[in-house]
Coordinates of C-alpha atoms in Angstrom, one line a residue:
M1 CA -0.7 14.4 -22.2
E2 CA -2.0 17.5 -20.4
T3 CA 0.4 20.2 -19.1
I4 CA 0.2 23.4 -17.2
D5 CA -0.4 25.1 -20.5
D6 CA -3.7 23.2 -20.8
L7 CA -4.7 23.6 -17.2
G8 CA -3.7 27.2 -16.7
L9 CA -3.4 26.8 -12.9
Y10 CA -2.3 23.9 -10.6
T11 CA -5.8 23.7 -9.1
F12 CA -8.5 21.1 -9.2
P13 CA -11.1 23.5 -10.6
A14 CA -8.7 24.3 -13.5
L15 CA -8.0 20.6 -14.0
F16 CA -11.6 19.6 -14.0
R17 CA -12.7 22.4 -16.3
N18 CA -10.0 21.3 -18.9
S19 CA -11.3 17.7 -18.7
L20 CA -14.9 18.7 -19.1
R21 CA -13.9 20.8 -22.1
K22 CA -11.9 18.0 -23.8
F23 CA -13.4 14.7 -22.6
S24 CA -17.0 15.5 -21.9
D25 CA -18.4 12.4 -23.7
C26 CA -15.7 10.0 -22.4
P27 CA -16.4 7.6 -19.6
A28 CA -15.0 8.9 -16.3
L29 CA -15.8 6.8 -13.2
S30 CA -17.6 3.5 -12.7
L31 CA -18.0 0.5 -10.5
V32 CA -16.6 -2.7 -12.1
N33 CA -20.2 -4.0 -12.4
G34 CA -21.8 -0.6 -13.1
I35 CA -22.4 1.8 -15.9
P36 CA -19.7 4.5 -16.3
V37 CA -20.6 8.2 -15.8
T38 CA -19.2 10.4 -18.5
Y39 CA -17.2 13.5 -17.7
R40 CA -20.2 15.6 -18.5
Q41 CA -22.4 13.6 -16.2
L42 CA -19.7 13.8 -13.5
G43 CA -19.6 17.6 -13.9
T44 CA -23.4 17.8 -13.3
K45 CA -23.2 15.5 -10.3
V46 CA -20.4 17.6 -8.8
E47 CA -22.3 20.8 -9.2
S48 CA -25.5 19.4 -7.8
F49 CA -23.8 18.0 -4.8
A50 CA -21.9 21.2 -4.2
K51 CA -25.3 23.0 -4.1
L52 CA -26.6 20.5 -1.6
L53 CA -23.5 21.1 0.6
H54 CA -24.2 24.9 0.4
C55 CA -27.7 24.3 1.5
F56 CA -26.4 22.8 4.7
G57 CA -23.9 25.6 5.5
F58 CA -20.9 24.7 3.4
H59 CA -18.6 27.8 2.7
V60 CA -15.1 28.6 1.7
G61 CA -12.8 27.1 4.3
S62 CA -15.2 24.3 5.4
K63 CA -13.6 21.0 6.2
V64 CA -15.4 18.0 4.9
A65 CA -14.4 14.4 5.9
I66 CA -14.8 11.6 3.4
F67 CA -15.0 8.2 5.0
S68 CA -15.6 5.5 2.4
T69 CA -14.0 2.9 0.1
G70 CA -13.4 3.8 -3.5
M71 CA -16.5 4.5 -5.7
P72 CA -17.6 7.1 -8.3
N73 CA -19.3 9.2 -5.6
W74 CA -16.0 9.4 -3.7
G75 CA -14.5 11.4 -6.6
A76 CA -17.7 13.5 -7.0
S77 CA -17.6 14.3 -3.3
Y78 CA -14.0 15.4 -3.3
L79 CA -14.4 17.6 -6.3
A80 CA -17.6 19.2 -4.9
V81 CA -15.6 20.2 -1.8
V82 CA -12.3 21.4 -3.2
N83 CA -13.7 23.0 -6.4
Y84 CA -15.7 25.4 -4.3
G85 CA -13.1 26.5 -1.7
G86 CA -13.4 23.7 0.9
T87 CA -10.8 21.3 2.3
A88 CA -11.3 17.6 2.0
V89 CA -10.3 15.3 4.9
P90 CA -10.1 11.8 3.4
L91 CA -10.1 9.0 6.0
L92 CA -8.6 5.6 5.7
P93 CA -11.4 2.9 5.6
D94 CA -9.4 0.9 8.2
F95 CA -9.5 3.6 10.8
S96 CA -11.3 2.6 14.0
A97 CA -14.0 4.7 15.7
E98 CA -11.5 5.9 18.2
E99 CA -9.1 7.1 15.5
V100 CA -11.9 8.8 13.6
G101 CA -13.1 10.6 16.7
A102 CA -9.6 11.8 17.5
I103 CA -9.3 13.2 13.9
F104 CA -12.7 15.0 14.2
E105 CA -11.6 16.5 17.5
H106 CA -8.2 17.6 16.2
C107 CA -9.3 18.8 12.8
G108 CA -12.6 20.4 13.6
V109 CA -14.6 18.8 10.7
D110 CA -17.7 20.6 9.6
M111 CA -19.3 17.8 7.6
L112 CA -19.0 14.1 7.0
I113 CA -19.6 12.1 3.8
V114 CA -19.7 8.5 4.8
S115 CA -20.6 5.0 3.4
E116 CA -23.4 3.2 5.1
R117 CA -21.2 0.4 6.2
L118 CA -18.5 2.6 7.8
F119 CA -21.1 4.8 9.4
D120 CA -22.3 1.8 11.4
R121 CA -18.7 1.6 12.8
I122 CA -18.6 5.2 14.1
K123 CA -22.2 5.7 15.4
V124 CA -20.8 5.2 18.8
L125 CA -19.0 8.6 18.6
D126 CA -22.3 10.3 19.0
A127 CA -21.6 13.9 20.2
K128 CA -18.2 13.9 18.5
L129 CA -19.8 13.4 15.0
P130 CA -20.0 16.5 12.8
P131 CA -23.4 18.3 12.6
V132 CA -24.0 17.4 9.0
I133 CA -23.6 13.8 7.8
I134 CA -24.4 12.6 4.3
R135 CA -24.5 9.1 2.9
I136 CA -22.1 8.7 0.0
E137 CA -24.0 6.0 -1.9
D138 CA -26.9 8.3 -2.8
F139 CA -26.1 11.7 -1.2
K140 CA -29.0 11.4 1.3
I141 CA -28.8 13.5 4.4
I142 CA -28.4 11.4 7.6
T143 CA -28.3 14.3 10.0
G144 CA -28.2 18.0 9.6
T145 CA -30.2 21.2 9.6
P146 CA -30.5 23.1 6.3
V147 CA -29.6 26.8 6.4
V148 CA -32.2 27.5 3.7
N149 CA -36.0 27.5 4.1
S150 CA -36.9 24.5 2.0
S151 CA -38.2 21.0 2.7
K152 CA -36.6 19.7 -0.5
V153 CA -33.0 19.9 0.4
T154 CA -32.8 16.4 1.7
D155 CA -33.0 15.1 -1.9
L156 CA -30.0 15.8 -4.1
M157 CA -32.0 14.9 -7.2
G158 CA -34.8 17.2 -6.3
P159 CA -36.8 19.5 -8.7
D160 CA -34.8 21.6 -11.1
D161 CA -36.3 24.8 -9.7
F162 CA -34.7 24.2 -6.3
F163 CA -31.2 23.4 -7.7
S164 CA -31.4 26.2 -10.3
F165 CA -29.8 28.6 -7.9
K166 CA -26.3 29.7 -8.8
L167 CA -23.3 28.7 -6.7
P168 CA -21.2 31.5 -5.4
E169 CA -18.1 32.2 -7.5
V170 CA -15.0 31.1 -5.7
H171 CA -11.4 31.8 -6.9
V172 CA -9.4 28.8 -5.7
K173 CA -5.7 29.6 -5.4
E174 CA -2.8 27.2 -5.9
S175 CA -1.7 27.8 -2.3
D176 CA -5.2 26.9 -0.9
S177 CA -5.4 23.6 1.1
A178 CA -7.1 20.8 -0.8
S179 CA -6.6 17.9 1.5
I180 CA -5.7 17.2 5.1
I181 CA -4.6 13.6 5.2
Y182 CA -4.2 11.8 8.5
T183 CA -1.7 9.0 8.2
S184 CA -1.6 5.8 10.2
G185 CA 2.1 5.3 9.9
T186 CA 4.8 3.0 11.1
T187 CA 5.8 5.4 13.9
G188 CA 2.5 5.3 15.7
R189 CA 1.5 9.0 15.6
S190 CA -1.2 10.0 13.3
K191 CA -0.5 13.4 11.8
G192 CA -2.6 15.7 9.6
V193 CA -0.6 16.4 6.5
E194 CA -1.9 19.6 4.9
L195 CA -1.5 19.5 1.1
T196 CA -2.3 22.3 -1.3
H197 CA -3.9 22.3 -4.7
K198 CA -0.5 22.9 -6.3
N199 CA 1.1 20.1 -4.2
L200 CA -1.3 17.5 -5.6
V201 CA -2.0 18.7 -9.2
W202 CA 1.7 19.6 -9.8
T203 CA 2.7 16.1 -8.8
A204 CA 0.1 14.6 -11.2
V205 CA 1.4 16.7 -14.1
Q206 CA 5.0 15.7 -13.4
G207 CA 4.1 12.1 -13.0
Q208 CA 3.6 12.0 -16.8
N209 CA 7.3 12.2 -17.2
F210 CA 7.3 8.5 -16.3
H211 CA 4.2 7.3 -18.1
R212 CA 1.7 8.9 -20.5
I213 CA -2.0 8.5 -20.0
N214 CA -4.7 9.0 -22.6
K215 CA -8.5 8.9 -22.8
M216 CA -8.5 5.2 -24.0
D217 CA -6.9 4.1 -20.7
R218 CA -8.8 1.9 -18.2
C219 CA -7.7 2.1 -14.6
L220 CA -8.7 -0.5 -12.0
S221 CA -8.6 1.1 -8.5
F222 CA -8.6 -1.0 -5.4
L223 CA -6.3 0.8 -2.9
P224 CA -7.9 3.4 -0.6
L225 CA -8.4 6.8 -2.2
S226 CA -7.5 8.4 1.1
H227 CA -4.0 7.1 0.4
V228 CA -2.2 9.9 -1.5
Y229 CA -0.4 7.4 -3.7
E230 CA -3.6 6.0 -5.1
F231 CA -5.3 9.4 -5.2
T232 CA -2.6 11.1 -7.2
I233 CA -1.9 8.4 -9.7
D234 CA -5.1 6.5 -10.0
F235 CA -7.5 9.4 -9.7
T236 CA -5.9 12.8 -10.4
M237 CA -3.7 11.7 -13.3
Q238 CA -6.5 9.7 -14.8
L239 CA -9.1 12.5 -14.5
M240 CA -6.6 15.0 -16.0
N241 CA -6.2 12.9 -19.1
G242 CA -9.7 11.7 -19.7
A243 CA -9.2 8.1 -18.7
C244 CA -11.9 5.9 -17.0
V245 CA -11.4 4.6 -13.4
Y246 CA -13.2 1.5 -12.3
Y247 CA -13.7 0.7 -8.6
L248 CA -14.2 -2.8 -7.1
G249 CA -16.9 -1.7 -4.7
K250 CA -15.9 -4.6 -2.5
P251 CA -12.8 -5.6 -0.4
P252 CA -9.9 -6.5 -2.7
V253 CA -9.7 -10.2 -2.1
L254 CA -8.5 -12.6 -4.8
S255 CA -12.0 -14.0 -5.6
I256 CA -13.1 -10.4 -6.4
L257 CA -10.0 -9.1 -8.1
Q258 CA -9.5 -11.9 -10.6
P259 CA -12.9 -11.5 -12.3
A260 CA -12.5 -7.7 -12.2
F261 CA -9.2 -7.9 -14.1
L262 CA -10.7 -10.2 -16.7
K263 CA -13.8 -8.0 -17.2
I264 CA -12.2 -4.5 -17.2
Q265 CA -8.9 -5.6 -18.9
P266 CA -7.2 -2.5 -17.3
T267 CA -4.2 -0.8 -18.8
I268 CA -3.3 0.9 -15.5
V269 CA -3.1 -0.5 -12.0
C270 CA -1.4 0.7 -8.8
S271 CA -0.6 -1.7 -6.1
V272 CA 1.7 -2.2 -3.0
P273 CA 4.6 -4.6 -3.1
I274 CA 3.1 -7.3 -0.9
V275 CA 0.5 -8.1 -3.6
M276 CA 3.1 -9.0 -6.3
E277 CA 5.4 -10.6 -3.7
K278 CA 2.6 -13.0 -2.6
I279 CA 1.7 -13.9 -6.2
F280 CA 5.4 -14.7 -6.9
K281 CA 5.9 -16.7 -3.7
T282 CA 2.7 -18.7 -3.6
R283 CA 2.0 -19.2 -7.3
V284 CA 4.9 -18.4 -9.7
L285 CA 7.8 -19.8 -7.7
P286 CA 6.2 -23.2 -6.9
E287 CA 5.3 -23.7 -10.5
L288 CA 8.8 -23.0 -11.7
T289 CA 10.6 -25.1 -9.0
G290 CA 7.9 -27.8 -8.3
K291 CA 9.6 -30.6 -10.2
P292 CA 13.3 -31.8 -9.9
L293 CA 14.1 -30.9 -13.6
L294 CA 12.6 -27.5 -13.4
K295 CA 14.3 -26.8 -10.1
T296 CA 17.6 -27.7 -11.6
L297 CA 17.0 -25.5 -14.7
Y298 CA 15.8 -22.7 -12.5
S299 CA 19.2 -22.5 -10.7
I300 CA 20.9 -21.7 -14.1
R301 CA 20.5 -18.0 -14.9
P302 CA 19.8 -18.3 -18.7
F303 CA 17.2 -20.9 -18.1
R304 CA 15.7 -19.0 -15.2
I305 CA 15.2 -16.0 -17.5
L306 CA 13.4 -18.1 -20.0
L307 CA 11.2 -19.6 -17.3
H308 CA 10.5 -16.1 -15.9
R309 CA 9.5 -15.0 -19.4
A310 CA 7.0 -17.8 -19.8
A311 CA 5.6 -17.1 -16.3
G312 CA 5.3 -13.4 -17.2
K313 CA 3.0 -14.2 -20.2
R314 CA 0.7 -16.1 -17.9
L315 CA 0.8 -13.3 -15.3
M316 CA -0.3 -10.8 -18.0
K317 CA -3.3 -12.9 -18.7
T318 CA -4.1 -13.1 -15.0
F319 CA -4.3 -9.3 -15.0
G320 CA -6.5 -9.1 -18.1
G321 CA -3.8 -9.1 -20.8
H322 CA -3.6 -5.3 -21.5
I323 CA -1.5 -3.9 -18.7
K324 CA 0.7 -1.0 -19.8
F325 CA 1.6 0.4 -16.3
F326 CA 1.6 -1.6 -13.1
G327 CA 2.7 0.9 -10.5
I328 CA 4.3 -0.4 -7.3
G329 CA 4.8 1.9 -4.3
G330 CA 4.2 2.4 -0.6
A331 CA 7.0 0.2 0.6
R332 CA 10.3 -1.4 -0.6
M333 CA 10.1 -4.1 -3.2
D334 CA 11.7 -7.5 -2.7
P335 CA 14.7 -7.5 -5.2
K336 CA 14.1 -11.2 -6.1
V337 CA 10.5 -10.4 -7.1
E338 CA 11.6 -7.3 -9.0
R339 CA 14.2 -9.4 -10.9
F340 CA 11.4 -11.8 -11.9
L341 CA 9.2 -8.9 -13.2
K342 CA 12.2 -7.5 -15.2
D343 CA 13.1 -10.9 -16.7
A344 CA 9.4 -11.5 -17.4
R345 CA 9.2 -8.2 -19.3
F346 CA 6.2 -7.3 -17.2
P347 CA 5.4 -3.5 -17.4
Y348 CA 5.9 -2.7 -13.8
A349 CA 7.0 0.8 -12.5
I350 CA 8.5 1.8 -9.1
G351 CA 7.6 4.9 -7.3
Y352 CA 8.9 6.5 -4.1
G353 CA 7.5 9.3 -1.9
L354 CA 5.6 10.2 1.2
T355 CA 2.3 11.6 2.0
E356 CA 4.2 14.8 2.9
T357 CA 5.4 15.0 -0.7
S358 CA 2.1 14.4 -2.5
P359 CA 3.7 11.7 -2.8
L360 CA 6.1 11.3 -5.7
L361 CA 9.8 12.1 -5.3
A362 CA 11.5 9.5 -7.6
A363 CA 10.3 6.9 -10.0
S364 CA 11.0 4.6 -12.9
G365 CA 8.5 4.1 -15.7
P366 CA 8.0 0.5 -17.2
H367 CA 10.8 0.9 -19.7
I368 CA 13.5 2.3 -17.4
T369 CA 13.2 0.1 -14.3
V370 CA 16.5 -1.2 -12.8
P371 CA 16.0 -3.8 -10.1
G372 CA 17.3 -2.7 -6.7
T373 CA 16.9 1.0 -7.4
I374 CA 14.0 3.4 -7.2
G375 CA 14.9 5.5 -10.3
L376 CA 15.1 9.1 -11.4
V377 CA 14.2 12.1 -9.3
V378 CA 11.0 13.8 -10.4
P379 CA 11.8 16.8 -12.6
G380 CA 11.3 19.9 -10.6
V381 CA 12.2 18.2 -7.3
K382 CA 15.6 19.0 -5.7
M383 CA 17.1 16.0 -3.8
R384 CA 20.2 15.6 -1.7
I385 CA 21.8 13.1 0.7
M386 CA 22.3 14.7 4.0
N387 CA 25.4 13.7 6.1
P388 CA 26.4 10.8 3.9
D389 CA 28.6 8.0 5.3
K390 CA 32.1 8.5 4.0
K391 CA 32.4 4.8 3.0
T392 CA 29.0 3.8 1.9
E393 CA 27.7 7.3 0.8
V394 CA 24.4 6.5 2.5
G395 CA 22.6 9.3 4.3
E396 CA 19.2 10.8 4.9
V397 CA 17.2 11.8 1.7
I398 CA 16.2 15.5 1.9
V399 CA 14.1 17.3 -0.7
K400 CA 12.7 20.6 -1.9
G401 CA 9.9 21.1 -4.4
P402 CA 6.4 22.3 -5.3
N403 CA 5.0 19.0 -4.0
V404 CA 6.2 19.3 -0.4
M405 CA 3.4 19.8 2.1
K406 CA 2.3 23.1 3.6
G407 CA 2.9 21.5 7.0
Y408 CA 1.3 19.3 9.7
Y409 CA -2.1 20.7 10.4
R410 CA -2.3 22.6 13.8
D411 CA 1.1 21.3 14.7
P412 CA 3.8 24.0 14.1
E413 CA 6.3 22.3 16.4
L414 CA 6.1 19.0 14.4
T415 CA 6.3 21.0 11.1
R416 CA 9.5 22.8 12.2
A417 CA 11.1 19.5 13.2
A418 CA 10.4 18.1 9.7
F419 CA 12.6 20.6 7.9
T420 CA 16.3 21.5 8.1
T421 CA 17.5 24.7 9.7
E422 CA 20.4 27.1 9.2
K423 CA 22.4 24.9 11.6
D424 CA 22.4 22.0 9.1
A425 CA 25.2 21.8 6.6
C426 CA 22.6 21.9 3.7
G427 CA 20.9 25.0 5.0
A428 CA 17.3 25.6 5.9
G429 CA 14.1 24.6 4.2
W430 CA 14.8 21.0 3.1
F431 CA 12.2 18.4 4.0
K432 CA 13.7 15.5 5.9
T433 CA 12.2 12.3 4.6
G434 CA 13.5 10.0 7.3
D435 CA 14.6 7.6 4.6
L436 CA 18.2 6.5 4.1
G437 CA 19.5 6.4 0.6
V438 CA 22.2 6.9 -1.9
I439 CA 22.2 8.7 -5.3
K440 CA 24.6 7.2 -7.9
K441 CA 25.0 7.2 -11.6
Y442 CA 23.8 4.0 -13.4
K443 CA 23.8 3.7 -17.2
G444 CA 24.4 7.4 -17.6
R445 CA 21.6 8.6 -15.3
M446 CA 21.6 9.5 -11.6
R447 CA 19.3 7.0 -9.7
L448 CA 18.1 6.9 -6.1
S449 CA 18.5 3.7 -4.1
L450 CA 17.0 3.3 -0.6
K451 CA 18.5 1.5 2.4
G452 CA 15.7 1.9 4.9
R453 CA 14.3 4.3 7.5
S454 CA 16.7 6.4 9.5
K455 CA 14.7 5.7 12.6
N456 CA 14.8 1.9 11.9
M457 CA 18.6 1.8 11.6
I458 CA 20.2 -0.1 14.4
L459 CA 23.6 0.8 15.8
G460 CA 25.7 -2.4 16.3
P461 CA 27.9 -3.1 19.4
S462 CA 30.9 -2.0 17.4
G463 CA 29.3 1.1 16.1
E464 CA 28.4 -0.4 12.7
N465 CA 25.1 0.6 10.9
I466 CA 22.7 -2.3 10.6
Y467 CA 19.8 -1.9 8.2
P468 CA 16.9 -4.2 9.4
E469 CA 15.2 -4.1 6.0
D470 CA 18.2 -5.8 4.4
I471 CA 18.0 -8.7 6.9
E472 CA 14.2 -8.9 6.4
F473 CA 14.7 -9.3 2.7
V474 CA 16.8 -12.4 3.4
L475 CA 14.3 -13.8 5.9
N476 CA 11.4 -13.4 3.4
Q477 CA 13.2 -15.7 1.0
H478 CA 12.6 -18.6 3.3
P479 CA 9.7 -20.7 1.8
L480 CA 7.8 -20.8 5.1
V481 CA 8.2 -17.1 6.1
S482 CA 5.3 -14.9 4.9
E483 CA 6.6 -11.7 6.5
S484 CA 9.3 -10.7 8.9
L485 CA 10.6 -7.8 11.2
I486 CA 14.0 -7.3 12.7
V487 CA 13.9 -5.7 16.1
E488 CA 16.2 -5.5 19.2
D489 CA 15.9 -6.8 22.7
D490 CA 18.4 -6.5 25.5
N491 CA 20.6 -9.3 24.0
G492 CA 20.8 -8.2 20.4
L493 CA 18.8 -8.7 17.1
V494 CA 15.5 -10.7 17.1
A495 CA 13.7 -11.8 14.0
L496 CA 9.9 -11.7 14.3
V497 CA 8.4 -13.9 11.6
Q498 CA 4.9 -14.7 10.4
L499 CA 4.8 -18.2 9.1
D500 CA 2.9 -19.5 6.2
E501 CA 0.4 -21.6 8.3
D502 CA -1.0 -23.4 5.2
K503 CA 2.4 -24.7 4.2
L504 CA 3.3 -25.6 7.8
R505 CA 0.1 -27.6 8.2
S506 CA 0.5 -29.3 4.8
E507 CA 4.1 -30.4 5.6
T508 CA 3.1 -31.8 9.0
E509 CA 0.1 -33.7 7.6
Q510 CA 2.3 -35.1 4.9
Q511 CA 4.7 -36.4 7.5
Q512 CA 1.7 -38.0 9.4
H513 CA 0.5 -39.6 6.2
T514 CA 3.9 -41.1 5.6
A515 CA 4.0 -42.5 9.1
K516 CA 0.5 -44.1 8.6
D517 CA 1.6 -45.6 5.3
R518 CA 4.5 -47.2 7.0
I519 CA 2.3 -48.7 9.7
E520 CA -0.1 -50.1 7.1
A521 CA 2.8 -51.6 5.2
V522 CA 4.0 -53.4 8.4
K523 CA 0.5 -54.7 9.0
N524 CA 0.6 -56.2 5.5
G525 CA 3.9 -57.9 6.2
E526 CA 6.0 -55.4 4.2
T527 CA 8.8 -55.0 6.7
T528 CA 11.9 -53.1 5.8
V529 CA 15.5 -54.3 6.2
G530 CA 17.3 -52.8 9.2
K531 CA 14.4 -52.7 11.6
A532 CA 13.1 -55.6 13.8
V533 CA 9.6 -56.8 12.8
G534 CA 8.6 -56.9 16.5
E535 CA 9.6 -53.2 17.0
V536 CA 7.6 -52.1 14.0
L537 CA 4.6 -54.0 15.1
R538 CA 4.7 -52.6 18.6
E539 CA 4.9 -49.1 17.1
A540 CA 1.9 -49.9 14.9
A541 CA -0.1 -51.3 17.8
E542 CA 0.7 -48.2 19.9
N543 CA -0.5 -45.9 17.1
A544 CA -3.6 -48.0 16.6
R545 CA -4.7 -47.3 20.2
H546 CA -5.0 -43.6 19.5
S547 CA -8.6 -42.4 19.4
A548 CA -9.8 -39.7 17.0
G549 CA -9.3 -37.2 19.8
D550 CA -5.8 -38.5 20.5
A551 CA -5.0 -38.1 16.8
A552 CA -6.2 -34.5 16.8
E553 CA -4.1 -33.8 19.9
Q554 CA -1.1 -35.5 18.3
L555 CA -1.5 -33.3 15.2
K556 CA -1.3 -30.2 17.4
R557 CA 1.8 -31.5 19.1
D558 CA 3.3 -32.3 15.7
I559 CA 2.6 -28.9 14.4
A560 CA 4.1 -27.3 17.5
Y561 CA 7.2 -29.4 17.2
K562 CA 7.4 -28.6 13.5
R563 CA 7.1 -24.9 14.3
E564 CA 10.0 -25.0 16.7
E565 CA 12.0 -26.9 14.3
I566 CA 11.3 -24.4 11.6
L567 CA 12.1 -21.4 13.8
S568 CA 15.6 -22.9 14.4
E569 CA 16.0 -23.6 10.7
I570 CA 15.0 -20.0 9.9
Q571 CA 17.7 -18.7 12.2
F572 CA 20.3 -20.8 10.5
F573 CA 19.0 -19.8 7.1
V574 CA 19.3 -16.1 7.7
N575 CA 22.6 -16.2 9.7
S576 CA 24.3 -18.2 7.0
R577 CA 23.3 -15.5 4.4
T578 CA 24.2 -12.3 6.3
N579 CA 27.4 -10.9 7.7
K580 CA 28.4 -11.4 11.3
N581 CA 27.1 -7.9 12.4
S582 CA 23.6 -8.8 11.0
R583 CA 23.1 -12.2 12.6
V584 CA 20.0 -12.7 14.7
G585 CA 20.1 -14.3 18.2
D586 CA 16.5 -15.4 18.3
V587 CA 13.6 -16.1 16.0
R588 CA 10.1 -15.7 17.3
Q589 CA 6.7 -16.2 15.7
V590 CA 4.0 -13.5 15.3
D591 CA 0.5 -14.7 14.4
E592 CA -0.2 -11.6 12.2
F593 CA 1.5 -8.3 11.9
E594 CA -0.5 -5.1 12.3
K595 CA -0.1 -2.8 9.2
T596 CA -0.7 0.6 7.8
A597 CA -2.9 1.3 4.8
S598 CA 0.1 0.8 2.5
Q599 CA 0.7 -2.6 4.1
K600 CA 3.8 -1.6 5.9
I601 CA 4.2 -3.2 9.4
K602 CA 3.7 -0.8 12.3
R603 CA 7.2 -1.2 13.7
Y604 CA 6.5 0.8 16.9
L605 CA 4.2 -2.0 18.1
Y606 CA 7.0 -4.5 18.2
D607 CA 9.7 -2.8 20.3
L608 CA 11.3 -5.5 22.6
R609 CA 13.8 -3.4 24.2
T610 CA 11.4 -2.1 26.9
T611 CA 8.7 -4.8 27.1
I612 CA 7.7 -8.1 25.6
N613 CA 5.2 -7.2 22.9
K614 CA 1.6 -8.3 23.5
K615 CA 0.8 -8.5 19.7
G616 CA 2.1 -12.0 19.2
G617 CA 5.8 -12.0 19.9
R618 CA 6.7 -14.8 22.3
K619 CA 9.6 -16.0 24.3

């Protein structure tokens, strides 16, 4: 475990120097199917790339955007920028060309390091592109004019005599900006969060209070490195302790992830809740309740624990069999899924924070998780509940600490609005998270529990507080609901649901097969008691007249009917499990929700109070 005594300063140059000194021969970064570069080799790569950047005009204060999925050269690029006085602007791989162009214009990016695939997406920006563009896969110059008189600067791996020049000495301070991170959040406004070296490195050091990392750890990284959650835990913490990080190099689909887990056998993984929730809902739960006897046993708590434990052993094998830390953050966890993980003795950990807090504010390590709560406040962070409700004690979570952002880049008004003032009862200078929570003692320790976003809270007709996330948790328990969102229209609460289309189609086709089997039985003279033979034969003759096209059309009608039937059933399901203030008046289907990088639904797109949403909601 590395501390500030080892680093000396909360800066990336100090962190990296310490790692080069202690772990020089250890593997550092690699693709899953590649050969790891050691820390020594990474140090050489970082220095060489920094020299290339300087050849094209890089200087202290330069802003360099990185637009790529995770790979070893992503980390080398970041360190080459921030270790020599620049500011990195990591961009989410999901950003559209329009979003990237708006960021370039707002931020004033001097250089761009981009993957070949993503560069094809933003070529249309043309004049909005920075003057220097470098391909991340091999550090080749795409566009740019060198500021030195040499024809060799386009080749990073050029002759030693060219790259033998000494980089200028730069004293990076803890208060210097390391990253400007543009979020694509649930509120719809992309903001540039300015984080300092101390914000990020301090958080990485403090994160070790919840889990220790050593040079034998293997981390499998598949979330975007431009997401501060992944960056702090799966990059900075790993690099600080000499661990090796492996990148997929491809989209994180199941067919790619499973072989990667088996090959790397990672000890550390970070994920978002939806990954584990889907595994539980589509694989674990059907196996545990698929047969009548199992379903009966599963309804009995002691037997359910035993079944969960057996399923947990299989789950460990799925993830390679060596997981020590499976971090889950970015959104709230379904309590039922978390209870399964706890029963299964799966080494999961819960973390909570925001981009603005680098991100960690509270967490539970694998051995101290309590389902339904986030966990302990990060040591060194001050946390309070502002204006708590007298009955429920729920209020907005506010914080102070070395991990709180410098501010929103070039937006002083928005920055001021993010903090409390002297007019607030708590005093000035507290960062307002926008999350509603409560801090209570549990098993002798104060733990944070969240209720939802303050902006999402709905005020009921009688003045009661309605937390849509609580209703969504109930909705998501329905076997045919993949995801859900509670919103308002002019008449009250509306549930928008994304159905599991595979299950819907399977059930409908099963009903059709049953009907066909009955017809065949009638043809063979196997009539049933209670139904006239003539009536059955007439039904069989009518069905026989359907052509193949008619059958396809009938299937569509059956699916549509089944869908309406399910929506009504979902409404009954949720209303029978919630209090009267939380009952929904309508359930509508959404084909697919639009989401942020952390897989949270972009709520602002689904506001029914002013207009019917065009993204899939329907009357």
